[in-house]
PDB file of C-alpha atoms and ligand atoms in Angstrom:
ATOM      1  CA  MET A   1     -26.613  64.360  57.471  1.00 94.00           C
ATOM      2  CA  LYS A   2     -24.765  62.316  54.827  1.00 97.00           C
ATOM      3  CA  MET A   3     -21.092  62.031  55.839  1.00 97.00           C
ATOM      4  CA  VAL A   4     -17.980  60.381  54.523  1.00 98.00           C
ATOM      5  CA  PHE A   5     -15.045  59.446  56.769  1.00 97.00           C
ATOM      6  CA  LEU A   6     -11.837  59.515  54.775  1.00 96.00           C
ATOM      7  CA  GLY A   7      -8.280  58.751  55.762  1.00 94.00           C
ATOM      8  CA  PRO A   8      -5.508  56.167  55.593  1.00 94.00           C
ATOM      9  CA  PRO A   9      -5.890  52.685  57.130  1.00 92.00           C
ATOM     10  CA  GLY A  10      -5.396  53.018  60.895  1.00 87.00           C
ATOM     11  CA  ALA A  11      -6.573  56.635  60.925  1.00 90.00           C
ATOM     12  CA  GLY A  12      -9.290  55.666  63.345  1.00 88.00           C
ATOM     13  CA  LYS A  13     -12.233  55.901  60.958  1.00 92.00           C
ATOM     14  CA  GLY A  14     -13.833  52.754  62.285  1.00 89.00           C
ATOM     15  CA  THR A  15     -13.536  53.752  65.952  1.00 88.00           C
ATOM     16  CA  LEU A  16     -14.860  57.238  65.259  1.00 95.00           C
ATOM     17  CA  SER A  17     -17.658  56.035  63.094  1.00 95.00           C
ATOM     18  CA  SER A  18     -18.911  53.772  65.895  1.00 92.00           C
ATOM     19  CA  LEU A  19     -18.837  56.665  68.362  1.00 95.00           C
ATOM     20  CA  ALA A  20     -20.469  59.118  66.004  1.00 96.00           C
ATOM     21  CA  SER A  21     -23.052  56.558  64.878  1.00 96.00           C
ATOM     22  CA  MET A  22     -24.164  55.976  68.491  1.00 96.00           C
ATOM     23  CA  ARG A  23     -24.186  59.590  69.428  1.00 96.00           C
ATOM     24  CA  LEU A  24     -25.816  61.022  66.324  1.00 96.00           C
ATOM     25  CA  GLY A  25     -28.176  58.135  65.682  1.00 96.00           C
ATOM     26  CA  LEU A  26     -26.964  57.599  62.111  1.00 97.00           C
ATOM     27  CA  PRO A  27     -26.180  54.175  60.586  1.00 97.00           C
ATOM     28  CA  HIS A  28     -22.448  53.381  60.303  1.00 97.00           C
ATOM     29  CA  ILE A  29     -21.775  51.841  56.917  1.00 97.00           C
ATOM     30  CA  SER A  30     -18.304  50.349  56.577  1.00 96.00           C
ATOM     31  CA  THR A  31     -17.524  48.755  53.225  1.00 97.00           C
ATOM     32  CA  GLY A  32     -14.676  46.873  54.946  1.00 94.00           C
ATOM     33  CA  ASP A  33     -17.223  45.382  57.432  1.00 92.00           C
ATOM     34  CA  LEU A  34     -19.637  44.542  54.671  1.00 95.00           C
ATOM     35  CA  PHE A  35     -16.924  42.760  52.666  1.00 96.00           C
ATOM     36  CA  ARG A  36     -15.671  40.880  55.759  1.00 92.00           C
ATOM     37  CA  GLU A  37     -19.182  39.826  56.497  1.00 92.00           C
ATOM     38  CA  ALA A  38     -19.561  38.490  53.020  1.00 95.00           C
ATOM     39  CA  VAL A  39     -16.296  36.579  53.376  1.00 94.00           C
ATOM     40  CA  ARG A  40     -17.515  35.054  56.712  1.00 91.00           C
ATOM     41  CA  ARG A  41     -20.852  34.086  55.263  1.00 94.00           C
ATOM     42  CA  GLU A  42     -19.090  32.611  52.215  1.00 96.00           C
ATOM     43  CA  THR A  43     -21.383  34.383  49.712  1.00 96.00           C
ATOM     44  CA  ARG A  44     -20.489  34.715  46.065  1.00 96.00           C
ATOM     45  CA  LEU A  45     -19.251  38.264  46.707  1.00 95.00           C
ATOM     46  CA  GLY A  46     -17.211  36.929  49.646  1.00 96.00           C
ATOM     47  CA  GLU A  47     -15.513  34.381  47.512  1.00 97.00           C
ATOM     48  CA  LYS A  48     -14.570  37.036  45.003  1.00 96.00           C
ATOM     49  CA  VAL A  49     -13.068  39.539  47.507  1.00 97.00           C
ATOM     50  CA  LYS A  50     -11.473  37.253  50.091  1.00 96.00           C
ATOM     51  CA  GLY A  51      -7.997  37.149  48.497  1.00 95.00           C
ATOM     52  CA  ILE A  52      -8.001  40.756  47.468  1.00 96.00           C
ATOM     53  CA  ILE A  53      -8.803  41.893  51.008  1.00 95.00           C
ATOM     54  CA  ALA A  54      -6.246  39.664  52.623  1.00 93.00           C
ATOM     55  CA  GLU A  55      -3.508  41.106  50.422  1.00 93.00           C
ATOM     56  CA  GLY A  56      -4.590  44.667  51.100  1.00 93.00           C
ATOM     57  CA  ARG A  57      -5.555  45.559  47.536  1.00 95.00           C
ATOM     58  CA  LEU A  58      -8.756  47.392  46.603  1.00 96.00           C
ATOM     59  CA  VAL A  59     -11.917  45.532  45.544  1.00 97.00           C
ATOM     60  CA  PRO A  60     -12.912  46.536  41.931  1.00 97.00           C
ATOM     61  CA  ASP A  61     -15.110  49.618  41.709  1.00 98.00           C
ATOM     62  CA  ASP A  62     -18.072  47.877  40.071  1.00 97.00           C
ATOM     63  CA  LEU A  63     -18.391  45.348  42.950  1.00 96.00           C
ATOM     64  CA  THR A  64     -17.916  48.025  45.561  1.00 97.00           C
ATOM     65  CA  ILE A  65     -20.301  50.578  44.055  1.00 97.00           C
ATOM     66  CA  ALA A  66     -23.047  47.919  43.692  1.00 96.00           C
ATOM     67  CA  LEU A  67     -22.611  46.921  47.328  1.00 96.00           C
ATOM     68  CA  VAL A  68     -22.985  50.521  48.564  1.00 97.00           C
ATOM     69  CA  ARG A  69     -25.890  51.240  46.267  1.00 95.00           C
ATOM     70  CA  GLU A  70     -27.769  48.353  47.724  1.00 95.00           C
ATOM     71  CA  ARG A  71     -26.983  49.330  51.297  1.00 96.00           C
ATOM     72  CA  LEU A  72     -27.983  52.967  50.742  1.00 96.00           C
ATOM     73  CA  ALA A  73     -31.385  51.755  49.400  1.00 95.00           C
ATOM     74  CA  GLN A  74     -32.225  50.401  52.869  1.00 96.00           C
ATOM     75  CA  PRO A  75     -34.867  52.388  54.842  1.00 96.00           C
ATOM     76  CA  ASP A  76     -32.600  53.099  57.836  1.00 96.00           C
ATOM     77  CA  THR A  77     -30.494  55.463  55.687  1.00 96.00           C
ATOM     78  CA  ALA A  78     -33.362  57.912  55.072  1.00 95.00           C
ATOM     79  CA  SER A  79     -32.117  60.671  57.496  1.00 93.00           C
ATOM     80  CA  GLY A  80     -28.432  60.215  56.682  1.00 97.00           C
ATOM     81  CA  TRP A  81     -25.428  57.982  57.262  1.00 98.00           C
ATOM     82  CA  ILE A  82     -21.719  57.765  57.997  1.00 98.00           C
ATOM     83  CA  LEU A  83     -19.800  56.090  55.199  1.00 98.00           C
ATOM     84  CA  ASP A  84     -16.561  54.554  56.507  1.00 97.00           C
ATOM     85  CA  GLY A  85     -14.076  53.417  53.868  1.00 96.00           C
ATOM     86  CA  PHE A  86     -16.130  54.488  50.859  1.00 98.00           C
ATOM     87  CA  PRO A  87     -15.466  56.139  48.478  1.00 98.00           C
ATOM     88  CA  ARG A  88     -11.840  55.123  48.057  1.00 97.00           C
ATOM     89  CA  THR A  89     -11.378  56.017  44.391  1.00 98.00           C
ATOM     90  CA  ILE A  90     -12.492  58.922  42.102  1.00 98.00           C
ATOM     91  CA  PRO A  91     -14.963  56.676  40.199  1.00 98.00           C
ATOM     92  CA  GLN A  92     -16.509  55.606  43.525  1.00 98.00           C
ATOM     93  CA  ALA A  93     -16.837  59.251  44.548  1.00 98.00           C
ATOM     94  CA  GLU A  94     -18.458  60.188  41.230  1.00 97.00           C
ATOM     95  CA  ALA A  95     -20.878  57.287  41.502  1.00 97.00           C
ATOM     96  CA  LEU A  96     -21.852  58.344  45.036  1.00 97.00           C
ATOM     97  CA  GLN A  97     -22.222  62.041  44.150  1.00 96.00           C
ATOM     98  CA  ALA A  98     -24.544  61.117  41.262  1.00 95.00           C
ATOM     99  CA  VAL A  99     -27.002  59.238  43.465  1.00 93.00           C
ATOM    100  CA  LYS A 100     -26.549  60.661  47.053  1.00 95.00           C
ATOM    101  CA  PRO A 101     -24.488  63.850  47.283  1.00 95.00           C
ATOM    102  CA  VAL A 102     -22.593  64.035  50.549  1.00 97.00           C
ATOM    103  CA  ASP A 103     -22.869  66.956  53.014  1.00 96.00           C
ATOM    104  CA  LEU A 104     -19.532  66.649  54.746  1.00 97.00           C
ATOM    105  CA  VAL A 105     -16.305  64.683  54.209  1.00 97.00           C
ATOM    106  CA  VAL A 106     -14.161  64.332  57.258  1.00 97.00           C
ATOM    107  CA  ASP A 107     -10.428  63.727  56.465  1.00 96.00           C
ATOM    108  CA  PHE A 108      -8.552  62.116  59.329  1.00 95.00           C
ATOM    109  CA  ASP A 109      -4.919  63.236  59.235  1.00 93.00           C
ATOM    110  CA  VAL A 110      -2.475  60.767  60.884  1.00 93.00           C
ATOM    111  CA  GLY A 111       1.297  60.210  60.419  1.00 90.00           C
ATOM    112  CA  ASP A 112       2.832  56.921  59.162  1.00 87.00           C
ATOM    113  CA  GLU A 113       4.397  55.932  62.538  1.00 88.00           C
ATOM    114  CA  MET A 114       1.033  56.248  64.273  1.00 90.00           C
ATOM    115  CA  ILE A 115      -0.629  54.224  61.510  1.00 91.00           C
ATOM    116  CA  LEU A 116       1.807  51.338  61.940  1.00 90.00           C
ATOM    117  CA  PHE A 117       1.495  51.424  65.702  1.00 91.00           C
ATOM    118  CA  ARG A 118      -2.259  51.290  65.535  1.00 90.00           C
ATOM    119  CA  LEU A 119      -2.627  48.578  62.906  1.00 92.00           C
ATOM    120  CA  THR A 120       0.023  46.216  64.332  1.00 92.00           C
ATOM    121  CA  GLY A 121      -1.593  46.497  67.781  1.00 94.00           C
ATOM    122  CA  ARG A 122      -5.139  46.194  66.552  1.00 93.00           C
ATOM    123  CA  ARG A 123      -7.349  43.295  67.629  1.00 95.00           C
ATOM    124  CA  VAL A 124     -10.925  42.847  66.631  1.00 93.00           C
ATOM    125  CA  CYS A 125     -13.741  40.707  67.974  1.00 94.00           C
ATOM    126  CA  GLY A 126     -14.380  37.906  65.566  1.00 87.00           C
ATOM    127  CA  SER A 127     -18.015  37.937  66.487  1.00 89.00           C
ATOM    128  CA  CYS A 128     -19.280  41.504  67.033  1.00 89.00           C
ATOM    129  CA  GLY A 129     -16.465  43.449  65.294  1.00 86.00           C
ATOM    130  CA  LYS A 130     -15.596  45.678  68.228  1.00 89.00           C
ATOM    131  CA  ILE A 131     -12.107  47.162  67.813  1.00 89.00           C
ATOM    132  CA  TYR A 132      -9.388  47.032  70.503  1.00 93.00           C
ATOM    133  CA  HIS A 133      -5.678  47.900  70.720  1.00 93.00           C
ATOM    134  CA  VAL A 134      -3.279  45.881  72.804  1.00 95.00           C
ATOM    135  CA  ALA A 135      -1.632  48.968  74.285  1.00 94.00           C
ATOM    136  CA  THR A 136      -4.186  51.823  74.136  1.00 91.00           C
ATOM    137  CA  MET A 137      -7.566  50.093  74.246  1.00 92.00           C
ATOM    138  CA  PRO A 138      -7.041  46.651  75.796  1.00 96.00           C
ATOM    139  CA  PRO A 139     -10.064  44.466  76.638  1.00 97.00           C
ATOM    140  CA  LYS A 140     -10.735  43.790  80.339  1.00 97.00           C
ATOM    141  CA  THR A 141      -9.622  40.214  79.847  1.00 97.00           C
ATOM    142  CA  GLU A 142      -6.690  39.617  77.484  1.00 95.00           C
ATOM    143  CA  GLY A 143      -7.828  38.248  74.082  1.00 96.00           C
ATOM    144  CA  ILE A 144     -11.519  38.340  74.959  1.00 97.00           C
ATOM    145  CA  CYS A 145     -14.223  40.746  73.805  1.00 97.00           C
ATOM    146  CA  ASP A 146     -15.741  42.863  76.633  1.00 97.00           C
ATOM    147  CA  VAL A 147     -19.051  43.011  74.844  1.00 96.00           C
ATOM    148  CA  CYS A 148     -19.711  39.424  73.792  1.00 96.00           C
ATOM    149  CA  GLY A 149     -17.053  37.296  75.474  1.00 97.00           C
ATOM    150  CA  LYS A 150     -15.767  35.863  72.173  1.00 96.00           C
ATOM    151  CA  PRO A 151     -12.140  35.699  71.207  1.00 96.00           C
ATOM    152  CA  LEU A 152     -10.269  38.626  69.652  1.00 97.00           C
ATOM    153  CA  VAL A 153      -8.431  38.065  66.329  1.00 95.00           C
ATOM    154  CA  ILE A 154      -5.880  39.854  64.208  1.00 94.00           C
ATOM    155  CA  ARG A 155      -7.219  40.802  60.842  1.00 89.00           C
ATOM    156  CA  PRO A 156      -5.380  38.966  58.019  1.00 88.00           C
ATOM    157  CA  ASP A 157      -4.658  42.367  56.350  1.00 91.00           C
ATOM    158  CA  ASP A 158      -3.053  43.729  59.499  1.00 92.00           C
ATOM    159  CA  ARG A 159       0.090  41.747  58.683  1.00 89.00           C
ATOM    160  CA  GLU A 160       3.041  43.902  57.632  1.00 87.00           C
ATOM    161  CA  ALA A 161       3.065  43.069  53.889  1.00 89.00           C
ATOM    162  CA  ALA A 162      -0.641  43.726  53.602  1.00 92.00           C
ATOM    163  CA  ILE A 163      -0.351  46.985  55.571  1.00 91.00           C
ATOM    164  CA  ARG A 164       2.247  48.231  53.154  1.00 91.00           C
ATOM    165  CA  THR A 165      -0.065  47.396  50.174  1.00 93.00           C
ATOM    166  CA  ARG A 166      -2.994  49.161  51.870  1.00 92.00           C
ATOM    167  CA  LEU A 167      -0.913  52.268  52.476  1.00 93.00           C
ATOM    168  CA  ALA A 168       0.276  52.352  48.902  1.00 93.00           C
ATOM    169  CA  ALA A 169      -3.338  51.882  47.665  1.00 93.00           C
ATOM    170  CA  TYR A 170      -4.366  54.789  49.937  1.00 95.00           C
ATOM    171  CA  ARG A 171      -1.726  57.106  48.612  1.00 94.00           C
ATOM    172  CA  GLU A 172      -2.278  56.284  44.946  1.00 96.00           C
ATOM    173  CA  GLN A 173      -5.992  55.875  44.777  1.00 96.00           C
ATOM    174  CA  THR A 174      -7.694  57.473  47.771  1.00 96.00           C
ATOM    175  CA  GLN A 175      -5.683  60.477  48.757  1.00 95.00           C
ATOM    176  CA  PRO A 176      -6.605  62.334  45.519  1.00 97.00           C
ATOM    177  CA  LEU A 177     -10.142  62.466  46.929  1.00 97.00           C
ATOM    178  CA  VAL A 178      -9.074  65.041  49.432  1.00 97.00           C
ATOM    179  CA  ALA A 179      -8.520  67.519  46.619  1.00 97.00           C
ATOM    180  CA  TRP A 180     -11.553  66.251  44.708  1.00 97.00           C
ATOM    181  CA  TYR A 181     -13.963  66.918  47.634  1.00 97.00           C
ATOM    182  CA  GLY A 182     -11.938  70.033  48.564  1.00 96.00           C
ATOM    183  CA  LYS A 183     -12.793  71.583  45.269  1.00 97.00           C
ATOM    184  CA  ARG A 184     -16.465  70.981  46.010  1.00 95.00           C
ATOM    185  CA  GLY A 185     -16.095  72.701  49.407  1.00 95.00           C
ATOM    186  CA  LEU A 186     -16.996  69.524  51.316  1.00 96.00           C
ATOM    187  CA  ILE A 187     -13.731  68.700  53.159  1.00 96.00           C
ATOM    188  CA  ALA A 188     -13.010  69.118  56.875  1.00 96.00           C
ATOM    189  CA  SER A 189      -9.448  67.905  57.765  1.00 95.00           C
ATOM    190  CA  ILE A 190      -8.928  67.059  61.421  1.00 95.00           C
ATOM    191  CA  ASP A 191      -5.962  65.763  63.404  1.00 95.00           C
ATOM    192  CA  GLY A 192      -6.675  62.072  63.961  1.00 94.00           C
ATOM    193  CA  SER A 193      -3.699  61.291  66.120  1.00 92.00           C
ATOM    194  CA  GLY A 194      -5.260  61.882  69.560  1.00 91.00           C
ATOM    195  CA  SER A 195      -7.438  59.610  71.734  1.00 90.00           C
ATOM    196  CA  PRO A 196     -10.905  58.679  70.459  1.00 91.00           C
ATOM    197  CA  GLU A 197     -12.618  61.348  72.673  1.00 95.00           C
ATOM    198  CA  THR A 198     -10.097  63.996  71.495  1.00 96.00           C
ATOM    199  CA  VAL A 199     -10.751  63.115  67.867  1.00 96.00           C
ATOM    200  CA  TYR A 200     -14.454  63.062  68.496  1.00 97.00           C
ATOM    201  CA  ARG A 201     -14.350  66.577  69.876  1.00 97.00           C
ATOM    202  CA  LEU A 202     -12.512  67.827  66.775  1.00 97.00           C
ATOM    203  CA  PHE A 203     -14.996  66.006  64.619  1.00 96.00           C
ATOM    204  CA  SER A 204     -18.032  67.570  66.406  1.00 96.00           C
ATOM    205  CA  GLU A 205     -16.503  71.057  66.077  1.00 96.00           C
ATOM    206  CA  ALA A 206     -16.120  70.438  62.354  1.00 94.00           C
ATOM    207  CA  LEU A 207     -19.758  69.219  62.154  1.00 94.00           C
ATOM    208  CA  THR A 208     -21.002  72.283  64.010  1.00 94.00           C
ATOM    209  CA  ARG A 209     -18.999  74.584  61.662  1.00 91.00           C
ATOM    210  CA  ARG A 210     -20.768  72.881  58.801  1.00 86.00           C
ATOM    211  CA  VAL A 211     -24.345  72.809  60.038  1.00 82.00           C
ATOM    212  CA  GLY A 212     -24.098  76.082  62.089  1.00 70.00           C
TER     213      GLY A 212
HETATM  214  P1  ADP B   1      -8.848  49.999  56.597  1.00 55.57           P
HETATM  215  O1  ADP B   1      -8.414  49.646  58.002  1.00 55.57           O
HETATM  216  O2  ADP B   1      -7.711  49.616  55.616  1.00 55.57           O
HETATM  217  O3  ADP B   1      -9.431  51.264  56.477  1.00 55.57           O
HETATM  218  P2  ADP B   1     -11.361  48.617  55.859  1.00 55.57           P
HETATM  219  O4  ADP B   1     -12.027  47.821  56.855  1.00 55.57           O
HETATM  220  O5  ADP B   1     -12.000  49.951  55.532  1.00 55.57           O
HETATM  221  O6  ADP B   1      -9.841  48.813  56.264  1.00 55.57           O
HETATM  222  O7  ADP B   1     -11.221  47.836  54.435  1.00 55.57           O
HETATM  223  C1  ADP B   1     -10.645  46.584  54.395  1.00 55.57           C
HETATM  224  C2  ADP B   1     -10.438  46.121  52.937  1.00 55.57           C
HETATM  225  O8  ADP B   1     -11.743  46.081  52.295  1.00 55.57           O
HETATM  226  C3  ADP B   1      -9.668  47.126  52.065  1.00 55.57           C
HETATM  227  O9  ADP B   1      -8.272  46.960  52.179  1.00 55.57           O
HETATM  228  C4  ADP B   1     -10.148  46.678  50.669  1.00 55.57           C
HETATM  229  O10 ADP B   1      -9.566  45.467  50.226  1.00 55.57           O
HETATM  230  C5  ADP B   1     -11.614  46.485  50.884  1.00 55.57           C
HETATM  231  N1  ADP B   1     -12.348  47.686  50.740  1.00 55.57           N
HETATM  232  C6  ADP B   1     -13.082  48.378  51.693  1.00 55.57           C
HETATM  233  N2  ADP B   1     -13.684  49.460  51.167  1.00 55.57           N
HETATM  234  C7  ADP B   1     -13.353  49.504  49.869  1.00 55.57           C
HETATM  235  C8  ADP B   1     -13.599  50.403  48.798  1.00 55.57           C
HETATM  236  N3  ADP B   1     -14.371  51.548  49.014  1.00 55.57           N
HETATM  237  N4  ADP B   1     -13.135  50.099  47.611  1.00 55.57           N
HETATM  238  C9  ADP B   1     -12.373  49.066  47.393  1.00 55.57           C
HETATM  239  N5  ADP B   1     -12.065  48.143  48.332  1.00 55.57           N
HETATM  240  C10 ADP B   1     -12.499  48.385  49.572  1.00 55.57           C
HETATM  241 ZN1   ZN B   2     -17.478  41.019  70.529  1.00 55.57          ZN
END
């Protein structure tokens, strides 16, 4: 099963991808995570994208498409994958469709107020990447990752100015993909405003409708 998770920042794509990846045994491929890892390891790609990401702008298509192409050539992707945060532009979707046509695109529908609430309260483990929320998914010990005991951090692009830029990028460049995939009969829109388990149930119902 080759799936794309689509939706605005803060829609819960990352959280849902982790759940779905564990439960379905498919690799979770997040371009945001791959870029952040490149930044952390100070690779050439990391140097190029660091400022762009911190401001909340989109990384150029050529860099992003090359990164995903390389990842999708790895052997663990043979029986499918969950792409989280890619494609985000029409050229990215065209490039993906040309090499690996997707089976299902899940569009997570979430209102603006919920998005802001989620992003401003989001904390992530600086080491393993696990996602928390100060109000709805706090760690057992404040500021510390339950899994690996390392400190939680606020992503640089979860500051308000960057959030606004990310939302604008989403509306202008990514939202048109809903219609683009819709025309190809691949879209399932689900309400992403509930708890992770609620959203997961809606997601698995959409998956069942798709695979029968
Ligand atoms: P979000 O919470 O906004 O969904 P992600 O972790 O998916 O965050 O992405 C973080 C940042 O990485 C984006 O704001 C953008 O700068 C960059 N990025 C991730 N995926 C893409 C993509 N497909 N195309 C361009 N830039 C991307
Ligand atoms: Zn951790």
